[in-house]
Coordinates of C-alpha atoms and ligand atoms in Angstrom, one line a residue:
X1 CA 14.7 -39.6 15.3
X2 CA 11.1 -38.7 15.9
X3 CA 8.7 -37.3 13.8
X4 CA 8.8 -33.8 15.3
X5 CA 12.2 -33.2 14.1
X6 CA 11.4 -34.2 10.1
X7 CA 8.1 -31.7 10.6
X8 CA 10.3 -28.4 11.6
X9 CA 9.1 -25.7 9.3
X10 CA 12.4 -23.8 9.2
X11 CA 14.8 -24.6 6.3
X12 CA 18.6 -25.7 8.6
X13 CA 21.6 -25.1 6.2
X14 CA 23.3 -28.2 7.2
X15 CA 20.5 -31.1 6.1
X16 CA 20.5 -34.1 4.2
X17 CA 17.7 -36.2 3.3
X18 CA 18.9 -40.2 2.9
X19 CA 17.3 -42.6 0.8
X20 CA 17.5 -46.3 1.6
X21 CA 19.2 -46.2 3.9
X22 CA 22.7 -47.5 2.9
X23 CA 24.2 -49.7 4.9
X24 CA 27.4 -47.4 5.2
X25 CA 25.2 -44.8 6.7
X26 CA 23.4 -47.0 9.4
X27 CA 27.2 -48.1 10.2
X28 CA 28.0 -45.0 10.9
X29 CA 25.1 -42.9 11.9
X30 CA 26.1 -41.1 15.0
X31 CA 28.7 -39.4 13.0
X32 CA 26.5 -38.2 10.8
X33 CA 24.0 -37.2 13.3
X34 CA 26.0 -35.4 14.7
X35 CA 26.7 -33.1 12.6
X36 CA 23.4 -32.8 10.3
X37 CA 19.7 -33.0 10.2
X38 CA 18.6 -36.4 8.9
X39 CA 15.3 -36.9 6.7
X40 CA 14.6 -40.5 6.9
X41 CA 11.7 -41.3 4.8
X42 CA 12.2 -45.2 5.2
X43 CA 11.2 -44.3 8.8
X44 CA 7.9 -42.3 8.0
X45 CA 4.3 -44.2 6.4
X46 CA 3.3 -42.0 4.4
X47 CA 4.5 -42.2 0.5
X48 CA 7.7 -40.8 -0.4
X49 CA 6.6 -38.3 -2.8
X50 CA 4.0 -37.1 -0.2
X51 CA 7.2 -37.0 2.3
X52 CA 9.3 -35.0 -0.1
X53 CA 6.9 -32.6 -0.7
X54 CA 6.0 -32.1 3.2
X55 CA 9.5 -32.2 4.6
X56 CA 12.4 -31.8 1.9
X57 CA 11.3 -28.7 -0.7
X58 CA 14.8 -26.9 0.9
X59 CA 17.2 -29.7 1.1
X60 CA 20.4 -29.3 -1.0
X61 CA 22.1 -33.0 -0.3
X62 CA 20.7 -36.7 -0.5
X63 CA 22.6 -39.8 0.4
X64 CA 21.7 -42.5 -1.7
X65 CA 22.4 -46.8 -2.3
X66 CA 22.3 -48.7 -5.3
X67 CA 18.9 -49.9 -4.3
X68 CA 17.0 -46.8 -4.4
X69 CA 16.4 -45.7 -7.7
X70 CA 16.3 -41.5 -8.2
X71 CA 14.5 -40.9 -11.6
X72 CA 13.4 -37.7 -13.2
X73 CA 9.8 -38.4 -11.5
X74 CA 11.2 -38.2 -7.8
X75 CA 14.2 -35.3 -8.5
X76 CA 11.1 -32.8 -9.3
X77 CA 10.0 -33.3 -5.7
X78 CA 13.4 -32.5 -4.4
X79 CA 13.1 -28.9 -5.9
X80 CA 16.4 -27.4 -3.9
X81 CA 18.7 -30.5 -4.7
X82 CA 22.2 -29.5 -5.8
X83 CA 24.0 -33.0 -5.0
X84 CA 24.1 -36.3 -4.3
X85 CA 26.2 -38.8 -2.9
X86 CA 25.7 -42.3 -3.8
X87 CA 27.5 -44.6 -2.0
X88 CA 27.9 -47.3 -5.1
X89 CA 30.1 -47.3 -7.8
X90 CA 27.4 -47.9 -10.1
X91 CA 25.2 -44.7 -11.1
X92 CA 22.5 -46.9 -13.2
X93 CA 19.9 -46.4 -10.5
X94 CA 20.5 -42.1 -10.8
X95 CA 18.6 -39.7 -14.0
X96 CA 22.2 -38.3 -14.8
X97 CA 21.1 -36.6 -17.4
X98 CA 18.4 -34.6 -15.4
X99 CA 20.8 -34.2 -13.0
X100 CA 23.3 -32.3 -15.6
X101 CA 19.8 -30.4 -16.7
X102 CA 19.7 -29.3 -13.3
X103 CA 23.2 -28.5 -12.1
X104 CA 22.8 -31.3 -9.5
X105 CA 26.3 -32.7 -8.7
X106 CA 27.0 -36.5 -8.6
X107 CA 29.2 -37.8 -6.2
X108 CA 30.1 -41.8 -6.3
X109 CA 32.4 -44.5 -5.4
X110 CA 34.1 -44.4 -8.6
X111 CA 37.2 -46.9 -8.5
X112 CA 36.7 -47.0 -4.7
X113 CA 35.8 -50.6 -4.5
X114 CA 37.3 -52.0 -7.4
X115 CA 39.6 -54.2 -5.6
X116 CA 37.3 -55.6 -3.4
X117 CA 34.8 -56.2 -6.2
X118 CA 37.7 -57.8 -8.3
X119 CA 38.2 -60.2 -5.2
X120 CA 34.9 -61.4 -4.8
X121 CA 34.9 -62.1 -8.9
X122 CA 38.0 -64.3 -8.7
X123 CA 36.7 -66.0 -5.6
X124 CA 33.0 -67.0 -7.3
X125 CA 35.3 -68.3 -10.0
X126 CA 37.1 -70.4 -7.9
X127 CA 33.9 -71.3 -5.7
X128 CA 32.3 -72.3 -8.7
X129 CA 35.2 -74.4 -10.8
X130 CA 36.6 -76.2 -7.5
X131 CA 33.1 -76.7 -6.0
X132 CA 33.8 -75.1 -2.7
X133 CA 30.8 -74.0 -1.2
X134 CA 29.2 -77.3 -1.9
X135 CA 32.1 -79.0 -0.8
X136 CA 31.4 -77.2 2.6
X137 CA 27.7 -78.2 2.5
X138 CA 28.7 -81.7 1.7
X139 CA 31.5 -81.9 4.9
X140 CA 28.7 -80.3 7.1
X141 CA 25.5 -82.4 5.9
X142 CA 27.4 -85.5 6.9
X143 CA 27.6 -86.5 3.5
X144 CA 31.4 -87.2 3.0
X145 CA 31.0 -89.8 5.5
X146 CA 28.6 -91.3 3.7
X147 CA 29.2 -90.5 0.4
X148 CA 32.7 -90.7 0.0
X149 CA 34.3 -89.4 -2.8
X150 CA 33.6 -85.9 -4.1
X151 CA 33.5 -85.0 -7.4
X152 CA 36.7 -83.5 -9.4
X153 CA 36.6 -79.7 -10.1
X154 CA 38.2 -77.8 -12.8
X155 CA 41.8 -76.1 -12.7
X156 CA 41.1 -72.1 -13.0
X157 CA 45.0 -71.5 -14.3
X158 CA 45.6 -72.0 -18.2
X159 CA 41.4 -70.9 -18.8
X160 CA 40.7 -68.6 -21.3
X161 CA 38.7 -66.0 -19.4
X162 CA 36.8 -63.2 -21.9
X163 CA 36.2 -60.0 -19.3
X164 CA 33.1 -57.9 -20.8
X165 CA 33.8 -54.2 -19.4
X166 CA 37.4 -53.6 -19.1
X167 CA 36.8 -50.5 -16.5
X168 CA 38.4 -49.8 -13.0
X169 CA 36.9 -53.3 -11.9
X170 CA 37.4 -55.3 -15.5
X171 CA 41.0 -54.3 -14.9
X172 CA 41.7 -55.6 -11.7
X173 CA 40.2 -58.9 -12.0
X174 CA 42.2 -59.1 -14.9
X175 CA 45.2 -58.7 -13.2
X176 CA 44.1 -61.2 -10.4
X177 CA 43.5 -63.9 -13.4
X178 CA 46.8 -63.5 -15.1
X179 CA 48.3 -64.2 -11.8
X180 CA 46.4 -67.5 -11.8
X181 CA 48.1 -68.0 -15.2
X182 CA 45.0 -67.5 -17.3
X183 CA 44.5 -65.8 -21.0
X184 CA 42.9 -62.9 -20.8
X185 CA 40.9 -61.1 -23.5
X186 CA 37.6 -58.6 -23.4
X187 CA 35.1 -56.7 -25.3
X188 CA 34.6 -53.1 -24.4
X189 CA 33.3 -50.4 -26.3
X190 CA 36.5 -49.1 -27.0
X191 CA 40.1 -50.9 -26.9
X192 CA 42.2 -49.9 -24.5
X193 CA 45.7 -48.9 -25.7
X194 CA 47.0 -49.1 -22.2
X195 CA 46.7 -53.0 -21.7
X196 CA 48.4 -55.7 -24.3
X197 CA 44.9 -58.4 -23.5
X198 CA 43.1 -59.1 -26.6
X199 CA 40.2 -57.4 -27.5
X200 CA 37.1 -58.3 -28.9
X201 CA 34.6 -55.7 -30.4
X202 CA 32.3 -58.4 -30.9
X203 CA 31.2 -60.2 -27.5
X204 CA 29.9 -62.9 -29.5
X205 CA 33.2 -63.8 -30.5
X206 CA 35.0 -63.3 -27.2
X207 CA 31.9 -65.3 -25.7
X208 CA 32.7 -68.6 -28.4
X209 CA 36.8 -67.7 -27.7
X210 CA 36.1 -68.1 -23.8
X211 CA 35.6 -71.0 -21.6
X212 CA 34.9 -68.5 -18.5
X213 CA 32.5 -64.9 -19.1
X214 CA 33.2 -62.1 -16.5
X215 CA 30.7 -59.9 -16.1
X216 CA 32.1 -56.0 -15.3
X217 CA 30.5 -53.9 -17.1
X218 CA 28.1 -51.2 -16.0
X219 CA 24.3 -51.0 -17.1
X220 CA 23.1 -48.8 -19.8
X221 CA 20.9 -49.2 -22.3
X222 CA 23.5 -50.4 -24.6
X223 CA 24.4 -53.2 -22.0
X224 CA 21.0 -54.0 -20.5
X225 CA 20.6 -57.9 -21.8
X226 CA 24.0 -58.0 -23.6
X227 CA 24.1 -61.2 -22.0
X228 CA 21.3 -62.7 -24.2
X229 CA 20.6 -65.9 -25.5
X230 CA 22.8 -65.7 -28.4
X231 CA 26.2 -65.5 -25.9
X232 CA 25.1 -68.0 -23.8
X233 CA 25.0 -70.6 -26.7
X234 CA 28.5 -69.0 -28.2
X235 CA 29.9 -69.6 -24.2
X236 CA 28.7 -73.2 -24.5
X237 CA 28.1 -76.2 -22.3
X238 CA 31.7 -76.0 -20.5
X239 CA 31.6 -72.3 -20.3
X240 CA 31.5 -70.6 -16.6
X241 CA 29.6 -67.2 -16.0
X242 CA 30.5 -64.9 -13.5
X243 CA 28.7 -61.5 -12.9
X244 CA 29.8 -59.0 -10.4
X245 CA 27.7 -55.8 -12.3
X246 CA 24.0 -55.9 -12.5
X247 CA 21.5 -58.5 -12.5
X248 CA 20.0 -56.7 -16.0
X249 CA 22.9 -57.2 -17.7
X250 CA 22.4 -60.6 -18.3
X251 CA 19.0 -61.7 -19.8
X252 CA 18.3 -63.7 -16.5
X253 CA 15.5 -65.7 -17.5
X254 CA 17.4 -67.3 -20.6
X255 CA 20.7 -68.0 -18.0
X256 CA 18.5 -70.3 -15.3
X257 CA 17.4 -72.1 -18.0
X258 CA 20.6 -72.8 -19.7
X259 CA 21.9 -73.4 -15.8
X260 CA 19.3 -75.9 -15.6
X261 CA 19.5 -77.6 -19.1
X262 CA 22.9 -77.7 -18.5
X263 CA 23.6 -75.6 -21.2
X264 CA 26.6 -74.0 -19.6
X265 CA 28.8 -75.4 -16.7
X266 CA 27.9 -73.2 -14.0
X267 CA 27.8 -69.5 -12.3
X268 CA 28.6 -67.3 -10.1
X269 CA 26.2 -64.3 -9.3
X270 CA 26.0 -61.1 -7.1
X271 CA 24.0 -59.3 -8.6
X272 CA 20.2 -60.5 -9.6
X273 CA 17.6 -58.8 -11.6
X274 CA 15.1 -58.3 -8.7
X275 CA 17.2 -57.9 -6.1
X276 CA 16.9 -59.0 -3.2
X277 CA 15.3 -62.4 -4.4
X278 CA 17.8 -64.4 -6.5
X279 CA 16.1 -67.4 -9.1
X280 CA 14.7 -69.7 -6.7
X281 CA 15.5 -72.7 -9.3
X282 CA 19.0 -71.8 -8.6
X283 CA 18.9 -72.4 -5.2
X284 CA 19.5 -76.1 -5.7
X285 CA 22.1 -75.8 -8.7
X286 CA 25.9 -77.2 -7.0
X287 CA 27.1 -75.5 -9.7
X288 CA 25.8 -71.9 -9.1
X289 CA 27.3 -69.6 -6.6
X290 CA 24.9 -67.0 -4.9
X291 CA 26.1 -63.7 -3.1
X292 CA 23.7 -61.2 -1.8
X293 CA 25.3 -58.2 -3.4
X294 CA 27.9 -57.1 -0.8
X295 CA 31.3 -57.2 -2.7
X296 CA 32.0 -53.8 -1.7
X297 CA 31.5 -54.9 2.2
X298 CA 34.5 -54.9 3.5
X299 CA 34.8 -52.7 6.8
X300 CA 38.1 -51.3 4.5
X301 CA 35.9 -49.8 2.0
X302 CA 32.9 -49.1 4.3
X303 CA 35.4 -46.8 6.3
X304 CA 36.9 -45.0 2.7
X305 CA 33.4 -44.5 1.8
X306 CA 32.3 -42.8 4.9
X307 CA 35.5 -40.5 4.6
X308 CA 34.5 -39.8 1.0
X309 CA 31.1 -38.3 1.9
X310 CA 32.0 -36.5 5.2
X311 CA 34.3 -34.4 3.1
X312 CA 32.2 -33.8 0.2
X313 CA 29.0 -33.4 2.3
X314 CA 31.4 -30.5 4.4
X315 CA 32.8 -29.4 1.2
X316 CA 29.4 -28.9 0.0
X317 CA 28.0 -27.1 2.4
X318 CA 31.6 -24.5 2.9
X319 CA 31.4 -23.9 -0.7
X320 CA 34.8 -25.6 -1.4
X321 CA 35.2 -28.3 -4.6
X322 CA 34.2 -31.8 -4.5
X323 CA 35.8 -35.1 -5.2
X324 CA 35.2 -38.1 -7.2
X325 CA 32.3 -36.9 -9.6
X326 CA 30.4 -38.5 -11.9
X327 CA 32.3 -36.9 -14.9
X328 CA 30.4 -34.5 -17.3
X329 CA 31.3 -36.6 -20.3
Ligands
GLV1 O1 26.8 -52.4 -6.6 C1 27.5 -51.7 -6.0 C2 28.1 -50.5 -6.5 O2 27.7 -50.0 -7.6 O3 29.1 -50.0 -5.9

């Protein structure tokens, strides 16, 4: 779009300003196009507080990723705002409680993903226990030819698996890892009447009662480091750790050092600290599985998501109520 169109002095009813941009907006873009006026202050050089103030004082709606964090500091330059629509299932990166202060509604993925999220959690697991990713590097680096023999993995059936956040997500890879036959258990704030796994209110304990750690909680101050060094030693040097959450959850300096002391058996990870660079010392770990933060990327989800803002955005805008809001607890 060019500039001329963000500069327009007169406030248009149907406009949304979108930060990032996600990915699920770029796929579908002519859609939205279509049928609003797009800010887009990746597209413009001057600084985003600078652009807010020039071209957004009257905009009602922002679409938001993960990535983009919208604190107190940058809602006061988005003086009309009444919602948002993030297009994660996390809201970590999103002032909720200024948002309450200011009546601005919340709209997110809520369980949307979970099953896709769940899949890429049992699939790290079994990347990292039966080595498949470097078992691919070592068939296409000529090595097995070579080399011969590969080294033997680990069975993921019969593992006692400790799940730390039993939500929409904990649950289904739950369910996915008693189908592989393993024992399940977790630690959660609260215990959850509704499933029979064992719970653990101390993750210490459920870290020294596990071999394998997955990570599905979502960060808060009370989760930010959970992971610390303290678990990490409880987990032990056979203990796996998988986290499909947030890179802050785990204290991520202490884990590459236990990854490279050996001081656990290996990981697989999402979701990084300081994202989008991953530990480079990982990068050479077998025994660590990277993924660039895409298990929601399924063109399944992609297309759910899209459906989920078109009709809140037109809900929104008609006056009419919206769906899957971040609750007022
Ligand atoms: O990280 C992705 C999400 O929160 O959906």
């Amino acid at each position: 779009m060019a500039e001329g169109q963000q500069t327009s002095p007169a406030p248009l009813l149907r406009e949304i300003i979108v930060f990032g941009p996600p990915y699920m907006f770029i796929k579908y873009e002519k859609q939205f196009s279509s049928r609003y006026r797009i800010l887009r202050p990746w597209e413009s050089p001057i600084p985003l507080a600078q652009f807010l103030e020039t071209h957004a004082q009257n905009t009602q709606a922002a679409l938001i990723t993960s990535f983009v964090s919208l604190s107190a500091a940058v809602l006061r330059n988005l003086p009309a705002l009444r919602l948002i629509l993030t297009t994660s299932a996390g809201v970590d990166h999103i002032d909720i409680i200024e948002c309450r202060r200011r009546g601005i509604a919340v709209v997110y993925a809520a369980a949307m993903f979970s099953a896709d999220v769940a899949d890429l959690a049992v699939g790290l697991l079994l990347d990292v226990l039966r080595k498949i990713s470097a078992g691919n590097r070592f068939v296409k680096n000529g090595d097995w030819a070579k080399q011969g023999d590969y080294p033997l993995g680990f069975k993921l059936g019969g593992k006692k698996v400790g799940i730390v956040g039993l939500g929409n997500i904990g649950i289904e890879v739950a369910k996915r890892l008693e189908a592989f036959g393993c024992e399940v258990s977790y630690y959660s704030r609260n215990r959850k009447p509704s499933v029979s796994y064992v719970f653990y209110p101390d993750i210490s304990e459920l870290a020294a009662k596990s071999d394998i750690l997955v990570v599905c909680c979502a960060l808060t101050e009370q989760t930010h480091h959970i992971i610390n060094r303290d678990i990490l030693l409880a987990l032990g040097k056979k203990g796996v750790i998988v986290n499909i959450a947030r890179g802050a959850v785990i204290d991520e300096k202490e884990l590459v050092h236990f990854l490279q002391q050996g001081d656990i058996a290996g990981a697989g990870l999402e979701v990084f600290e300081n994202e989008p660079f991953a530990p480079k010392e990982l990068f050479e770990l077998d025994n660590v599985v990277l993924s660039p933060h895409v298990a929601n990327f399924t063109e399944e989800s992609f297309r759910d998501l899209y459906e989920l803002v078109s009709e809140n955005l037109e809900a929104f805008f008609a006056n009419k109520p919206l769906r899957s809001l971040v609750s007022e607890e």
